[in-house]
Coordinates of C-alpha atoms in Angstrom, one line a residue:
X130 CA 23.2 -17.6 37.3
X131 CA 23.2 -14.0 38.6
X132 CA 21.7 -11.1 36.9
X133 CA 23.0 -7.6 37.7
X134 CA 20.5 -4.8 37.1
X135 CA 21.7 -2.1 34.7
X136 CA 18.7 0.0 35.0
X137 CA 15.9 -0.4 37.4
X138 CA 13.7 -3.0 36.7
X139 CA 11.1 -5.1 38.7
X140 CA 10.0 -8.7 37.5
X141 CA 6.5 -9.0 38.1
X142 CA 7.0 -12.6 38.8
X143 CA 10.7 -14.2 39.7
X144 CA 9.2 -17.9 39.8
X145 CA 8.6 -17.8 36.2
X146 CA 12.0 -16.8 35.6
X147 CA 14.0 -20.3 36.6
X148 CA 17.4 -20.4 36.8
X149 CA 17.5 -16.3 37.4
X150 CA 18.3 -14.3 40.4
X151 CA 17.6 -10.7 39.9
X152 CA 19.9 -8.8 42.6
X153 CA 18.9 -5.6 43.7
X154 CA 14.8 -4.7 44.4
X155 CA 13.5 -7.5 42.8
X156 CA 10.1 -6.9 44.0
X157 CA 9.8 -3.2 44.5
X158 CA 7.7 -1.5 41.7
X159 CA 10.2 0.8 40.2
X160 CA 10.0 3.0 36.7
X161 CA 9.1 -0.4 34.1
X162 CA 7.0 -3.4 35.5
X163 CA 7.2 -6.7 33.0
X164 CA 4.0 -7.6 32.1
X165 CA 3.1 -11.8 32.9
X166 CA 2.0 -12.7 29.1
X167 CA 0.7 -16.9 28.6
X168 CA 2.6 -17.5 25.4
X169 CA 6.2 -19.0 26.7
X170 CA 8.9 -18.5 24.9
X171 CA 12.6 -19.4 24.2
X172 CA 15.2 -16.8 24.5
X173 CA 18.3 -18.2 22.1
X174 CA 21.9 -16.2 22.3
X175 CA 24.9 -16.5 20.9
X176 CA 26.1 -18.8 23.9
X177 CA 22.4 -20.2 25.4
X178 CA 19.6 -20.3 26.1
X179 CA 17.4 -18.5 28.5
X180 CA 13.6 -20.3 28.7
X181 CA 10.7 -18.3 30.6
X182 CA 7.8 -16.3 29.8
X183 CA 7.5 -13.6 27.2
X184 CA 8.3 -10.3 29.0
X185 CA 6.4 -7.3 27.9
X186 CA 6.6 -3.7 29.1
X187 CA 3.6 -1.1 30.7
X188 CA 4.6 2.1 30.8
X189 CA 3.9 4.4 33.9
X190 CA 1.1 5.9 30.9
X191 CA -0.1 2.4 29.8
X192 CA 2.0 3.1 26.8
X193 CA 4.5 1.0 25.4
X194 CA 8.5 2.1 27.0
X195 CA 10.9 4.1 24.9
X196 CA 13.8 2.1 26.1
X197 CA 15.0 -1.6 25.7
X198 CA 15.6 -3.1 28.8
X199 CA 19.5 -4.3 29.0
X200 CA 20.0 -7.0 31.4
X201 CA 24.1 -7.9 32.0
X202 CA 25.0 -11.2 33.1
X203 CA 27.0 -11.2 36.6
X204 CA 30.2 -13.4 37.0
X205 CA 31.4 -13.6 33.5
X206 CA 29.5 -16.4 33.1
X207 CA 30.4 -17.1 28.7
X208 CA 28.1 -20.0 28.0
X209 CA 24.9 -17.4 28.7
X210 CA 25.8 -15.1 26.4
X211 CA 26.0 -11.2 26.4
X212 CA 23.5 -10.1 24.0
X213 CA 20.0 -8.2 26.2
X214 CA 16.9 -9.8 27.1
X215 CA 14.5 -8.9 24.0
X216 CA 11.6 -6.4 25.3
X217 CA 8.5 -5.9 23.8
X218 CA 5.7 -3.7 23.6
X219 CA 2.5 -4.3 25.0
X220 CA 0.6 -1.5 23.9
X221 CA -1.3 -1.4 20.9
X222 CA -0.7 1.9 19.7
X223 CA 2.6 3.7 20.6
X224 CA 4.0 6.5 18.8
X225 CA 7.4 6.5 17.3
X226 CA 9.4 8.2 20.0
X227 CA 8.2 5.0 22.1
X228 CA 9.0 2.0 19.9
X229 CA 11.8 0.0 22.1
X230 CA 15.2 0.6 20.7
X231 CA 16.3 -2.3 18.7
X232 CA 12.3 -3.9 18.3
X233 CA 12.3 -6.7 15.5
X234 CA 9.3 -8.3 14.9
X235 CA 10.9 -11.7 14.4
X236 CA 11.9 -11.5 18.2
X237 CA 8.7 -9.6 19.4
X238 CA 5.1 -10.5 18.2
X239 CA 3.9 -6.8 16.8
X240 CA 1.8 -7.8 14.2
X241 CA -1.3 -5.7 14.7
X242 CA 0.5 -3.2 16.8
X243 CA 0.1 0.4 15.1
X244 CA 2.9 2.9 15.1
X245 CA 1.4 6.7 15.1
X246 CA 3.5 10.3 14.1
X247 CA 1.6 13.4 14.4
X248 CA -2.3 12.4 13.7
X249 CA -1.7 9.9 11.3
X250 CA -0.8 5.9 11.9
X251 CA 0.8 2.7 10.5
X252 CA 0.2 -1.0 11.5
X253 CA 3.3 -2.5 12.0
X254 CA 4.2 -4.3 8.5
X255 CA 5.6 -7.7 7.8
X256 CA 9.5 -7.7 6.8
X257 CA 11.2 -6.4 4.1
X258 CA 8.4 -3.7 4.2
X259 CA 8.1 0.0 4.1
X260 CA 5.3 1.9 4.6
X261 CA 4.4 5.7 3.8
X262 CA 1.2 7.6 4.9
X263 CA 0.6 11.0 3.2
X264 CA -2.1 13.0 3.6
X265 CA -3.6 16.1 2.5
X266 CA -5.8 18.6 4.4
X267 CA -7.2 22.0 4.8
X268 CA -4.9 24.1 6.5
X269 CA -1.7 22.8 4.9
X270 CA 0.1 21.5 7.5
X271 CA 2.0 18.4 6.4
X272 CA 1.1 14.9 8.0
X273 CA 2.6 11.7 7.4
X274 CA 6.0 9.3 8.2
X275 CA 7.0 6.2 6.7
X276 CA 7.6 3.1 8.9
X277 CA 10.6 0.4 7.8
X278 CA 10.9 -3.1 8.7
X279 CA 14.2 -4.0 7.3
X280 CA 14.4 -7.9 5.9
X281 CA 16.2 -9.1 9.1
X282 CA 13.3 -7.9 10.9
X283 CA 14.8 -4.5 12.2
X284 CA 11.9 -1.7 13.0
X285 CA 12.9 1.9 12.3
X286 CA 11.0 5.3 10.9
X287 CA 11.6 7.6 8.6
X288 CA 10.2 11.3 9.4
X289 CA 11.2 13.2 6.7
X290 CA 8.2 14.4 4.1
X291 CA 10.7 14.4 0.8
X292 CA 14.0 12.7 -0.7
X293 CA 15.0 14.7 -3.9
X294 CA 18.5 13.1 -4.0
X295 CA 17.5 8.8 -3.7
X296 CA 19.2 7.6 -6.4
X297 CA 16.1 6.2 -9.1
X298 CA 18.4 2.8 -10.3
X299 CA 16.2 -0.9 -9.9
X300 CA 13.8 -3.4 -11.6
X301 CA 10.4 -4.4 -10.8
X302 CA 9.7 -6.8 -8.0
X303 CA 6.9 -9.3 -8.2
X304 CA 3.9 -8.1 -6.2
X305 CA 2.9 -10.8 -3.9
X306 CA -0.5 -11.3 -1.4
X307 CA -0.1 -10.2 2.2
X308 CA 0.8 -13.3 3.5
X309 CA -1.8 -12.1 6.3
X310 CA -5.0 -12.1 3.5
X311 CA -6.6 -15.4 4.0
X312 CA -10.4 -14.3 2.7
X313 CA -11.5 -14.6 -1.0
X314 CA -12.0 -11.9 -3.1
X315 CA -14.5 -11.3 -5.7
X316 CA -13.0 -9.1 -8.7
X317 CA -14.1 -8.0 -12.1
X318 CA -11.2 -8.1 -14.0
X319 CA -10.7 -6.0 -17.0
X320 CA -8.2 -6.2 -19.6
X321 CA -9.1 -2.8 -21.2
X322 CA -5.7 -0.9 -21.7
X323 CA -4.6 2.0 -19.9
X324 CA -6.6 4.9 -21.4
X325 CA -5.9 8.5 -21.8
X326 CA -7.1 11.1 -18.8
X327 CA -10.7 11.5 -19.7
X328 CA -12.6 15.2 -20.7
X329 CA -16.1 14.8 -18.4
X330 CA -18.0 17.2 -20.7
X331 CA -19.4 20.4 -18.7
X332 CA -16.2 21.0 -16.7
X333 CA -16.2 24.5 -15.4
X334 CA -13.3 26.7 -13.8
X335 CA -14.7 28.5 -10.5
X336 CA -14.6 32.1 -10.5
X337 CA -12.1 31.8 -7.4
X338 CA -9.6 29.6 -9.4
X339 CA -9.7 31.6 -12.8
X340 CA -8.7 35.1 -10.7
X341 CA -5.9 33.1 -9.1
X342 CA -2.1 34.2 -9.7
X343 CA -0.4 32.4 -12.9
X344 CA 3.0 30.6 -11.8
X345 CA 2.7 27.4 -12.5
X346 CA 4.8 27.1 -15.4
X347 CA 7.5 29.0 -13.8
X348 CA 7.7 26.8 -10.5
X349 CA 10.3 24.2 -11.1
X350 CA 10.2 23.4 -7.3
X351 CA 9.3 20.1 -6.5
X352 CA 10.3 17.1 -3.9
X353 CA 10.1 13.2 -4.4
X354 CA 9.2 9.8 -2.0
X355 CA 11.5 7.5 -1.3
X356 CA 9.2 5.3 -4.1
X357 CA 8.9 4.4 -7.5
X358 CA 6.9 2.1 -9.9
X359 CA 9.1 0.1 -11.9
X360 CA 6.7 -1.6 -13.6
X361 CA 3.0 -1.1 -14.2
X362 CA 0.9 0.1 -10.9
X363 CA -2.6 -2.2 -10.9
X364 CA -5.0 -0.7 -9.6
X365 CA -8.8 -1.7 -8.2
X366 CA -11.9 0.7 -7.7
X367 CA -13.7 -0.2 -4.5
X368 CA -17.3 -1.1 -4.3
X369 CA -18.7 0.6 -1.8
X370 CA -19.4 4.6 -1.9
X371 CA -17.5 7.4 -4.2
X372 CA -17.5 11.0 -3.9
X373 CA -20.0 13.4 -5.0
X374 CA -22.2 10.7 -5.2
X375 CA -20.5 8.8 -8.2
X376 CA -21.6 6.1 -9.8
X377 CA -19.3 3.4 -10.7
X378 CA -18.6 4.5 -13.9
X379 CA -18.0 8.0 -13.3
X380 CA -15.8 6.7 -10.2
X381 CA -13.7 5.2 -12.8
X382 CA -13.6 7.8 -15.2
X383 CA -12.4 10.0 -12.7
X384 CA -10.4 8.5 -10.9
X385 CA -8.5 6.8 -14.0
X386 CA -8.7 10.6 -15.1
X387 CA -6.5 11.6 -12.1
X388 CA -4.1 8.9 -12.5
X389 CA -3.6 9.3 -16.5
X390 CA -2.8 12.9 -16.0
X391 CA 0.6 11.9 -13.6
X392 CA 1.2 9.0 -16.1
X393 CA 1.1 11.1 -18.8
X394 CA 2.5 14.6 -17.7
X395 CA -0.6 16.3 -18.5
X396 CA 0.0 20.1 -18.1
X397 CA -0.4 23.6 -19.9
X398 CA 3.2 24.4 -20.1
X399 CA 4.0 22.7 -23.5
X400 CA 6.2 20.2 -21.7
X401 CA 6.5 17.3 -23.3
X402 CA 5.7 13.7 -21.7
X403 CA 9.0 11.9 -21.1
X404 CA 7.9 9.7 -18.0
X405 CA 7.3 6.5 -18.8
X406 CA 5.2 5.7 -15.4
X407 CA 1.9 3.1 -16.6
X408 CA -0.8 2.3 -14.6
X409 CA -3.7 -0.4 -15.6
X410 CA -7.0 -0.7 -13.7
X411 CA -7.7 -4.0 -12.7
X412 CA -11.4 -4.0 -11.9
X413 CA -13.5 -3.8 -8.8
X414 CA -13.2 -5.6 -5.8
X415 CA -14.4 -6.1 -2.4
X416 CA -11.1 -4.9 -0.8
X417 CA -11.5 -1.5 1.0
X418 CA -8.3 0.9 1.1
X419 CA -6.3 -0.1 3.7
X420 CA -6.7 2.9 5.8
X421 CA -8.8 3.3 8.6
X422 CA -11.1 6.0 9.5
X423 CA -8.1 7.3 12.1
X424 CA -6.3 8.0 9.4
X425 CA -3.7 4.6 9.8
X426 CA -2.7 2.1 7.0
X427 CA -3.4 -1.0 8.0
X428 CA -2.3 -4.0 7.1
X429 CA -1.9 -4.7 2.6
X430 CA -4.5 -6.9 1.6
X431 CA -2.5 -7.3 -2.0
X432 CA -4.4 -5.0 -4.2
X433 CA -4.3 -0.7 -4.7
X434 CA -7.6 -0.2 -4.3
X435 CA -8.9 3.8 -4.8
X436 CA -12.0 4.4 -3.1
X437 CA -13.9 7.0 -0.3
X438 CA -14.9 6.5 3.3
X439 CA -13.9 8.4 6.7
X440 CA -10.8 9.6 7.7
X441 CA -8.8 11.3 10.3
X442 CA -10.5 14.5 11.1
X443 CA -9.5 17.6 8.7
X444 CA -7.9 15.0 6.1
X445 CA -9.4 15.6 2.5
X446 CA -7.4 12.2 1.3
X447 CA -5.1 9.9 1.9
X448 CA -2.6 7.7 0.0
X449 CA -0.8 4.7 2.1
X450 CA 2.1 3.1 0.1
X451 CA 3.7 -0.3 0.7
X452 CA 7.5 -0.8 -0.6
X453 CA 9.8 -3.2 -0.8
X454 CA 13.2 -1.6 0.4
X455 CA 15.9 -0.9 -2.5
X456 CA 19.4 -0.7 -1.1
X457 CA 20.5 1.0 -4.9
X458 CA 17.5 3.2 -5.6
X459 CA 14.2 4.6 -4.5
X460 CA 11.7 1.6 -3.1
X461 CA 10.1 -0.2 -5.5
X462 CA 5.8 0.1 -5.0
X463 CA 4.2 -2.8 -4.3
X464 CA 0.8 -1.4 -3.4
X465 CA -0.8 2.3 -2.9
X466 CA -4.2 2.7 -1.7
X467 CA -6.3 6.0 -2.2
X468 CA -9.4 7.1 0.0
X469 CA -11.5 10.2 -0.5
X470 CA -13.3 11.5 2.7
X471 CA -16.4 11.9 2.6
X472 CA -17.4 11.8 6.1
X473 CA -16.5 14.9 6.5
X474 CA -16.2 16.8 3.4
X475 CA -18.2 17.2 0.7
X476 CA -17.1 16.7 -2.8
X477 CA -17.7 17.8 -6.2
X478 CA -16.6 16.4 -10.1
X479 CA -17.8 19.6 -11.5
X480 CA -16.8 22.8 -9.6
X481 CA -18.6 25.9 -11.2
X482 CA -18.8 29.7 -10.0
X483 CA -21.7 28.4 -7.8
X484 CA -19.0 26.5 -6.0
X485 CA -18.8 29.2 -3.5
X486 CA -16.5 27.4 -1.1
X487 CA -18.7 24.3 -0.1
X488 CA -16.7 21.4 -2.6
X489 CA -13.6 19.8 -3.3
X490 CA -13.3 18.7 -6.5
X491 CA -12.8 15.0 -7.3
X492 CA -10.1 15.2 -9.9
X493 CA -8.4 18.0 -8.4
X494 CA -7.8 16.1 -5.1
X495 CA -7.0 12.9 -7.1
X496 CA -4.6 14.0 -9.3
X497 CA -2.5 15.3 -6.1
X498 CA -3.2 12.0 -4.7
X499 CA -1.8 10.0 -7.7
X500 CA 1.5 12.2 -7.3
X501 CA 1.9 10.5 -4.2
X502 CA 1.3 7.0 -5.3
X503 CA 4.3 7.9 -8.1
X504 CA 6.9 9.1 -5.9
X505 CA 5.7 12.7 -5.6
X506 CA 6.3 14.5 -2.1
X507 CA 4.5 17.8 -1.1
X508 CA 5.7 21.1 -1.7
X509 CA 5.0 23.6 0.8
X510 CA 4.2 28.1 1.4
X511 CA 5.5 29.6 -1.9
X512 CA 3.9 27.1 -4.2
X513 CA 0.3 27.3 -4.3
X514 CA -0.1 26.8 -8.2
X515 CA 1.7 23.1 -8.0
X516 CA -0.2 20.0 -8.4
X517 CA 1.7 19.0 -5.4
X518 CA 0.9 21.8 -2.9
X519 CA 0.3 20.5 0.7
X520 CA -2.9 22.8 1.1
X521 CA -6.2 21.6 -0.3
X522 CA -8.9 24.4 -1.2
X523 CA -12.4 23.9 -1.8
X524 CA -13.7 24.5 -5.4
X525 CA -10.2 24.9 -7.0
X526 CA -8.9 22.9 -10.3
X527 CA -5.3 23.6 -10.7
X528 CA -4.5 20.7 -9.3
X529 CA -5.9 18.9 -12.1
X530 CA -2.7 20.0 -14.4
X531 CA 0.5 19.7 -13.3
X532 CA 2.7 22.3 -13.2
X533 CA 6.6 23.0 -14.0
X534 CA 8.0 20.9 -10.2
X535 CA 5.5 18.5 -11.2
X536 CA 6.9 17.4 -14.4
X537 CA 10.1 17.8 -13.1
X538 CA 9.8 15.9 -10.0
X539 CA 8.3 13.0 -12.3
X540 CA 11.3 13.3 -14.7
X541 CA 14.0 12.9 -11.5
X542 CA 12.0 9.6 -10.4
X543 CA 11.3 8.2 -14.0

């Protein structure tokens, strides 16, 4: 048969094409060059079939191409079928104005391939997956995306920070291993039930935060994920380091701290708790957060774990959170991993007057990280005294206790 070109392409090798005649400059190195990739591969239409090897795509950049290559077939020949030649990426990393228009990973091989959106990353997730990266930093300047793989495979992104009007209707879904994990894991389970937030004795309010500007019980702003926990969220502690030199126990108390006080609406405007969000910490494990120290998720390894490492530079902490997609509500959680960073900031779990700008403090960071892991989006200039406030400042504790949008925010998801 005869293929027409409908964009200029050049096949890096015609012989491994058989049964194809590419008109036109078949050899001449035009805008896209296929890549020659080992694995063969079967090419089924609607009609046919098309056998030869897997075509990939190198950019003029090394980068992966923005568009899919559409290849017509000549003659009106029926039995080949009409549908395009599949394209895939090459690159490991592309960002999401690059991904290939119509990429499905049951057509391409992308597993490992990470997707990236203004400093921040997401390894391309199995399907029926979404998954959200939020982080918080210094300057305020919002970072994150969310990166959908739709159950038939389809790859698409989401670049909006908040979704106030999803609709909150759905049930619980079964959390279920990456089908990725193949390594053990060592656990200590515990079946201690969910506790109140802890009161760590000799908690002080710096002499920045107590001069700060009331408001928080007057802010009803808030904004909301495209996420919610329908059922309990289990979470793990990681074994490895914790911030401000935590021990285990403290890491727990804390951190249990900062997810109790979203759970249970903890704030000091006399609002009442009406959410009925649960968490339940599972133990320890081996597991590590699945981010990476340039600020990407990576691939779920089945279990939330909350723990502290490096992270993209300027990025206090980070919550990745892996959904299944709800086509009548907000996507139920399957897993949300926390990390602290400590690589490059130094934190504290008891911020006093001596603070003088050097610490951020552990509950106030991981209470605004547990918002997140509920459904919680960031609220921007104007609302400084929220919980949910994209900027993080050194040595302040408001965060610890929600404010007015907060509860509210929780009362539109729950």
């Amino acid at each position: 048969m005869t293929v027409r070109h409908e964009r200029r392409y050049a096949c890096a090798d015609p012989d491994q094409w058989p049964g194809i005649t590419l008109s036109g400059r078949d050899h001449a190195m035009t805008e896209y060059l296929f890549d020659k990739r080992p694995a063969q591969w079967d090419w089924i239409t609607g009609g046919g079939r098309v056998a030869g090897r897997r075509p990939g795509l190198i950019g003029r950049t090394g980068a992966a191409f923005t568009l899919a290559a559409s290849l017509a077939v000549a003659g009106g020949s029926a039995q080949a079928g009409t549908s395009a030649i599949p394209i895939c990426p090459t690159a490991e990393e592309l960002s999401v104005y690059e991904l290939p228009t119509g990429l499905n990973v049951h057509t391409c091989d992308v597993e490992g391939v990470v997707v990236t959106y203004d400093g921040t990353g997401i390894e391309m997730p199995e399907a029926d997956t979404a998954v959200s990266i939020d982080a918080l930093s210094e300057d305020g300047t919002e970072h994150g995306f969310t990166l959908i793989v739709a159950a038939d495979g389809k790859v698409s992104y989401d670049l909006t920070t908040a979704n106030t009007e999803s609709p909150t209707a759905g049930e619980d879904r079964a959390d279920v291993v990456s089908p990725r994990l193949t390594a053990g894991d060592l656990t200590e389970e515990s079946d201690s039930p969910v506790s109140e937030p802890p009161a760590p004795d000799g908690l002080e309010v710096a002499e920045a935060d107590a001069a700060s500007s009331p408001g928080e019980c007057q802010d009803g702003a808030y904004s909301t994920l495209d996420r919610k926990e329908y059922g309990i969220y289990n979470w793990y502690l990681g074994d490895g380091a914790y911030p401000a030199g935590m021990t285990r126990l403290q890491a727990l108390e804390y951190f249990e701290g900062s997810i109790g006080r979203i759970t249970a609406s903890t704030n000091n405007c006399g609002l009442t708790d009406q959410v009925p969000a649960k968490s339940h910490y599972a133990g320890t494990t081996t597991y590590e957060a699945d981010i990476s120290n340039h600020g990407t998720c990576t691939a779920r390894d089945g279990k939330s774990t909350w723990d502290a490492g490096d992270l993209a530079a300027g990025t206090v902490a980070s919550t990745c959170a892996h959904t299944w997609p709800n086509p009548v509500g907000k996507n139920d959680l399957r897993e949300a991993d926390v990390r602290f960073n400590i690589a490059d900031f130094d934190f504290t779990k008891n911020p006093t007057s001596t603070c003088y700008g050097l610490y951020h403090d552990v509950l106030n960071t991981g209470t605004h990280e547990a918002g997140h892991v509920f459904g919680l989006g960031h609220v921007g200039s104007g609302h400084s005294n929220l919980t949910m406030y994209t900027k993080a400042d050194r040595c302040e504790v408001k965060k610890r206790t929600l404010g007015k949008g907060d509860v509210m925010g929780l009362r539109s998801i729950y």
